[in-house]
mmCIF file of C-alpha atoms and ligand atoms in Angstrom:
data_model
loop_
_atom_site.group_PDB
_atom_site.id
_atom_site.type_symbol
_atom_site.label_atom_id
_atom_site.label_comp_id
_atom_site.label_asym_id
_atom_site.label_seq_id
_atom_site.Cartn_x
_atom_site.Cartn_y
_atom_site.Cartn_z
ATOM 1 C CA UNK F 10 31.673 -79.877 12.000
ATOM 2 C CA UNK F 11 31.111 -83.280 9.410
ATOM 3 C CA UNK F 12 27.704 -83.695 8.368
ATOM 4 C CA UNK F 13 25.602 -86.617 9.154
ATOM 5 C CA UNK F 14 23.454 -85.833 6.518
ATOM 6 C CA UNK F 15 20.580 -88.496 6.819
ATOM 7 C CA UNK F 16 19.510 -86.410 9.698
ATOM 8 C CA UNK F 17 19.449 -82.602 7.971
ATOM 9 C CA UNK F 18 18.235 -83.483 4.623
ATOM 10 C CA UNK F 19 15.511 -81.526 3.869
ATOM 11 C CA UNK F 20 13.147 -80.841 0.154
ATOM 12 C CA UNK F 21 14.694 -78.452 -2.165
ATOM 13 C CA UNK F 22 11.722 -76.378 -1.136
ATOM 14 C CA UNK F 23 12.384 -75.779 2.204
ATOM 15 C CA UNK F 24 15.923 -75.049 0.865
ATOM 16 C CA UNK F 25 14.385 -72.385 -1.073
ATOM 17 C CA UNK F 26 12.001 -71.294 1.472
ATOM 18 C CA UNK F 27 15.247 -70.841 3.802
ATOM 19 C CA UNK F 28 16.546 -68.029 1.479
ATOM 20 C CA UNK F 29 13.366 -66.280 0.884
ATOM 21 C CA UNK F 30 11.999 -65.902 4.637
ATOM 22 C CA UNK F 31 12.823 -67.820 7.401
ATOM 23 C CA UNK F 32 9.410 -67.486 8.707
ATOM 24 C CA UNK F 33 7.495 -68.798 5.434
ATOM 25 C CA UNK F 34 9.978 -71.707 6.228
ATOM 26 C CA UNK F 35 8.849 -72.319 9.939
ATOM 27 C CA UNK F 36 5.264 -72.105 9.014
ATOM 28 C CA UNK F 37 5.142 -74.161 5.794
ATOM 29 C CA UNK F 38 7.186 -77.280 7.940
ATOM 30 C CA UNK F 39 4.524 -77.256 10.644
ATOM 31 C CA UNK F 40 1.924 -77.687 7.890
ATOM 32 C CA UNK F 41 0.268 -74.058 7.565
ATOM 33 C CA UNK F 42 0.389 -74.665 4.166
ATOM 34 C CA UNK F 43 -0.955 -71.936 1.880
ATOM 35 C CA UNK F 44 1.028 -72.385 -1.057
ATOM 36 C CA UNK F 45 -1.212 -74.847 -3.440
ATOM 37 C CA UNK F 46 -3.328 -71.663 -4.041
ATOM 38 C CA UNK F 47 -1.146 -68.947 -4.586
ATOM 39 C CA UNK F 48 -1.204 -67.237 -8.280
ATOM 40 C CA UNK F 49 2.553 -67.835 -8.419
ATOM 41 C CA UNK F 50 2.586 -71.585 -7.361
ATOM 42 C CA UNK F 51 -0.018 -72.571 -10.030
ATOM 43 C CA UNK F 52 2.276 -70.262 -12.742
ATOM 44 C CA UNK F 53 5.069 -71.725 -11.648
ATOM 45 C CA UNK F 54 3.238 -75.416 -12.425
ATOM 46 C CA UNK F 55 2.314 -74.205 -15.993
ATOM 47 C CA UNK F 56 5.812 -72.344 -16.574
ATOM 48 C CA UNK F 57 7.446 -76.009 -15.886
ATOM 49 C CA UNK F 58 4.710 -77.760 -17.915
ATOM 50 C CA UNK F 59 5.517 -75.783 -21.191
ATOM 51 C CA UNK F 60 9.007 -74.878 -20.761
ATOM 52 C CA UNK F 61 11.851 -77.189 -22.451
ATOM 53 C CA UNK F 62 9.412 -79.708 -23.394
ATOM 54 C CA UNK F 63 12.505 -81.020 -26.146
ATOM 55 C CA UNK F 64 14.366 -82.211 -22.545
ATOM 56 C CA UNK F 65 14.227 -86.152 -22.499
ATOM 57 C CA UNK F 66 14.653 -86.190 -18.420
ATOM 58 C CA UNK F 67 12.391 -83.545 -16.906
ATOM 59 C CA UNK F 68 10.705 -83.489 -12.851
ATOM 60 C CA UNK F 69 12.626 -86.597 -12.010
ATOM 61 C CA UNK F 70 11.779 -87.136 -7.918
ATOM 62 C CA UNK F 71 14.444 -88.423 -5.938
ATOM 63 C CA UNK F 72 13.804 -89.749 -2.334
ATOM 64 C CA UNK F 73 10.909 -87.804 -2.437
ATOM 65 C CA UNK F 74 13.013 -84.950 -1.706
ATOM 66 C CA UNK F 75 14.351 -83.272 -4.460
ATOM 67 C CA UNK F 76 12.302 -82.497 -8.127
ATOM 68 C CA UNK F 77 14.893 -81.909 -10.767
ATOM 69 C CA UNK F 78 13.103 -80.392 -13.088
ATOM 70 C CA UNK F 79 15.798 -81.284 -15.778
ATOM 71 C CA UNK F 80 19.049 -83.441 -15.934
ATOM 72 C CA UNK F 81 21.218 -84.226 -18.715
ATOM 73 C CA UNK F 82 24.851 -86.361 -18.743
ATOM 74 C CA UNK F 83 26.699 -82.512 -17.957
ATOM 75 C CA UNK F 84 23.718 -80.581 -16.085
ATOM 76 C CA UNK F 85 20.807 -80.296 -13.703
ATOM 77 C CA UNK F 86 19.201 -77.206 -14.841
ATOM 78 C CA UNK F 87 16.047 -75.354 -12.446
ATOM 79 C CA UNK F 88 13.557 -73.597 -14.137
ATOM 80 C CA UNK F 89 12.402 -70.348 -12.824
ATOM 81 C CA UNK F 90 9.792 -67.833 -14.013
ATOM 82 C CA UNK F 91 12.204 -64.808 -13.033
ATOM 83 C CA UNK F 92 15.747 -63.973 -11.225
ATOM 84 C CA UNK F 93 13.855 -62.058 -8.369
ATOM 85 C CA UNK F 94 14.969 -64.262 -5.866
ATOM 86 C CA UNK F 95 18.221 -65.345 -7.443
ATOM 87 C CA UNK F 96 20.087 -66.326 -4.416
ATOM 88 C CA UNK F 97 17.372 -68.749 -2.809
ATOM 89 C CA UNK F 98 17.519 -70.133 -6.815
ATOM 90 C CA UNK F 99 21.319 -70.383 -6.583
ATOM 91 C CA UNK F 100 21.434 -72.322 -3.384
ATOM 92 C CA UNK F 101 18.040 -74.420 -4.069
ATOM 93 C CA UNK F 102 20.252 -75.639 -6.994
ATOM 94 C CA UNK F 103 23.579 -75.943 -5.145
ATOM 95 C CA UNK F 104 21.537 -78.337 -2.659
ATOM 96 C CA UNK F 105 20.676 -80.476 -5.442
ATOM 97 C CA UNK F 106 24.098 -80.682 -6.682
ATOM 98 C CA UNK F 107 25.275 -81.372 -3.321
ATOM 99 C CA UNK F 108 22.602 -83.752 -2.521
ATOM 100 C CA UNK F 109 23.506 -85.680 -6.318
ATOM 101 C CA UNK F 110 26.925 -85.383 -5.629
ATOM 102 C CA UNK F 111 26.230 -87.939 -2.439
ATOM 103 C CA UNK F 112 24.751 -90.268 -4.755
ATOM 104 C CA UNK F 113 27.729 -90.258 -6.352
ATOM 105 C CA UNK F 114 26.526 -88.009 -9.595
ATOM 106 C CA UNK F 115 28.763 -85.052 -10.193
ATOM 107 C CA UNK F 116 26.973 -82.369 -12.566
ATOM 108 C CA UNK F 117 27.294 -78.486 -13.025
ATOM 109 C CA UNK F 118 23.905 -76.532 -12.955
ATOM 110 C CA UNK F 119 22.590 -73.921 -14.953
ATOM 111 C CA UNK F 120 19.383 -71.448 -13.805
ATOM 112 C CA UNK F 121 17.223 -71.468 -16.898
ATOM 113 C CA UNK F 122 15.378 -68.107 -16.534
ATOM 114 C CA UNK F 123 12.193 -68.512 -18.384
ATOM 115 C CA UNK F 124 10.705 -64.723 -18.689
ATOM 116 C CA UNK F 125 13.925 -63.413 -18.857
ATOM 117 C CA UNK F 126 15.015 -65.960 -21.194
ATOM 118 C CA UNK F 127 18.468 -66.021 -19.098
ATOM 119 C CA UNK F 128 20.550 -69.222 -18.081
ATOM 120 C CA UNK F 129 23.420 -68.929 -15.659
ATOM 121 C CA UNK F 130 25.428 -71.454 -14.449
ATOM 122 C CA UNK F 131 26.425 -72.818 -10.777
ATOM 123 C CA UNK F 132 29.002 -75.178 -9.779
ATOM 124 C CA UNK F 133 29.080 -76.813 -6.743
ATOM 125 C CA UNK F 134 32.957 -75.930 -5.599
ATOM 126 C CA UNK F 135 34.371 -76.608 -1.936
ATOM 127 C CA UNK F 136 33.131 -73.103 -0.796
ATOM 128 C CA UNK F 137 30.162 -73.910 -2.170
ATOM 129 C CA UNK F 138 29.678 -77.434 -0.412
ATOM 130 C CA UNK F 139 30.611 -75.631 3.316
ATOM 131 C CA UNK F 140 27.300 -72.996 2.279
ATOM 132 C CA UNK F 141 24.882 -75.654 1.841
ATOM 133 C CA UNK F 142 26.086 -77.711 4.825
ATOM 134 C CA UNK F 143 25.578 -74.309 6.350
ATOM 135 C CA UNK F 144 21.916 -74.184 5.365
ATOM 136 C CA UNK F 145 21.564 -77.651 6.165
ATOM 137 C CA UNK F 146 22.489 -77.110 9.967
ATOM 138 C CA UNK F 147 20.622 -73.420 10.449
ATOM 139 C CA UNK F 148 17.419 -75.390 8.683
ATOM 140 C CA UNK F 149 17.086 -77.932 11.278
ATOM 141 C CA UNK F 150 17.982 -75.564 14.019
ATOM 142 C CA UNK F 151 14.957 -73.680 12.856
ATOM 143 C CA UNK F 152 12.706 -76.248 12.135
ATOM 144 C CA UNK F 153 13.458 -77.711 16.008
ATOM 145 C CA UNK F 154 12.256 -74.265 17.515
ATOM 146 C CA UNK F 155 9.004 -73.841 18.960
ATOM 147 C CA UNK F 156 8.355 -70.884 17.886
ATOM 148 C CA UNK F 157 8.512 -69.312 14.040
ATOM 149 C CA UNK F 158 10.538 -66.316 13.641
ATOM 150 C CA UNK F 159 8.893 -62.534 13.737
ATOM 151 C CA UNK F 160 7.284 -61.158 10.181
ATOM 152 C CA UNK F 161 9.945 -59.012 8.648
ATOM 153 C CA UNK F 162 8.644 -56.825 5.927
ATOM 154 C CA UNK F 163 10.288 -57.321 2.570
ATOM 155 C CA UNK F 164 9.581 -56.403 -0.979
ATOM 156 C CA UNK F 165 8.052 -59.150 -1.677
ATOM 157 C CA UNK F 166 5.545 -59.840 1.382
ATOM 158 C CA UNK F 167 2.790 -58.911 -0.110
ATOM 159 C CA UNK F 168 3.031 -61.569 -3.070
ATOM 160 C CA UNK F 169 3.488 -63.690 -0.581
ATOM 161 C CA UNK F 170 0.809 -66.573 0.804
ATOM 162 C CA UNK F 171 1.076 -65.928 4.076
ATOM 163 C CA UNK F 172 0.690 -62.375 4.177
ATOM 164 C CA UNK F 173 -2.505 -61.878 6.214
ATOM 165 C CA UNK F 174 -1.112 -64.336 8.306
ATOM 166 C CA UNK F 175 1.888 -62.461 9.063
ATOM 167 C CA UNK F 176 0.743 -58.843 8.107
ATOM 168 C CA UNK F 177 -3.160 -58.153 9.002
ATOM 169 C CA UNK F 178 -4.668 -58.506 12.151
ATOM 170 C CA UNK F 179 -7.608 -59.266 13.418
ATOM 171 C CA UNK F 180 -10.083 -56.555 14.050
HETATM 172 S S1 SF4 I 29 4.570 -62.458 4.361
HETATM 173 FE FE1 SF4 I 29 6.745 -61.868 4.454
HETATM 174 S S2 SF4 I 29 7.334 -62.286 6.582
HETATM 175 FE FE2 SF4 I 29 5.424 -63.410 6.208
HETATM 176 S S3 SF4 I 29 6.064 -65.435 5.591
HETATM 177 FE FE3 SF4 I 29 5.759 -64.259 3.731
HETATM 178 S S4 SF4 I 29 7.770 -63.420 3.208
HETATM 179 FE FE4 SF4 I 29 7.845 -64.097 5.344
#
């Protein structure tokens, strides 16, 4: 199927949020928004504040889509506290490869991992390309439907904003 990509573009977030839980995905589009409190948001604000502060091109905002936190002439590199959720990471950086890459900028990435003081690096290859276009279509498909997805429990629920949402009910 060819893309028409003007009409599945999405933020790198929801990207993210696709990986993680389908759910927090559903609920954070239709604006039950949680996030600007949670512990981990406003650590993930000062991790990005005080990490690679030698980078000349840091949080550049494109479209209002995508925030690269860092680009260079060979690399966009995505700053993360920890590799807990390295696949989400992987393919929130992928999209922003792919998304540059339509601009007509071609750049390798690299996952700076900021506790574990680990980078690895991603390239956006064919196979690669057909997994975000992949994303891209199963996004909007979600986002259409009227209803979110049912709370699965995972590891990391309970870190998680929307976890009395999902998790306790009302007495
Ligand atoms: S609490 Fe769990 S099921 Fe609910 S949105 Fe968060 S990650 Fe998804």
């Amino acid at each position: 199927m060819s893309i028409d990509f003007e009409d599945v573009k999405v933020s790198g977030l929801k990207v993210d949020y696709f990986f993680i839980c389908k759910r927090k995905l559903w609920l954070f589009d239709k604006g039950i928004s949680m996030e600007a409190n949670s512990d981990r948001v406003i650590q993930g604000t000062i991790v990005h504040e005080e990490s690679y502060k030698k980078a000349k091109t840091k949080e550049l905002l494109l479209d209002n889509l995508i925030r690269l936190d860092i680009i260079d002439n060979n690399y966009v590199k995505e700053v993360k506290i920890t590799s807990r959720m390295k696949n989400a990471d992987k393919m929130q950086l992928l999209y922003y490869l792919y998304y540059l890459k339509r601009l007509g900028i071609e750049r390798k990435g690299t996952l700076n991992y900021v506790k574990e003081k680990a980078v690895e690096e991603v390239e956006l290859t064919k196979e690669n390309e057909k997994l975000v276009e992949d994303a891209l279509f199963e996004i909007k498909a979600l986002l259409n439907s009227k209803y979110p997805p049912k709370a699965e429990k995972y590891s990391y629920c309970n870190k998680c904003s929307y976890y009395e949402y999902c998790f306790v009910k009302e007495e």
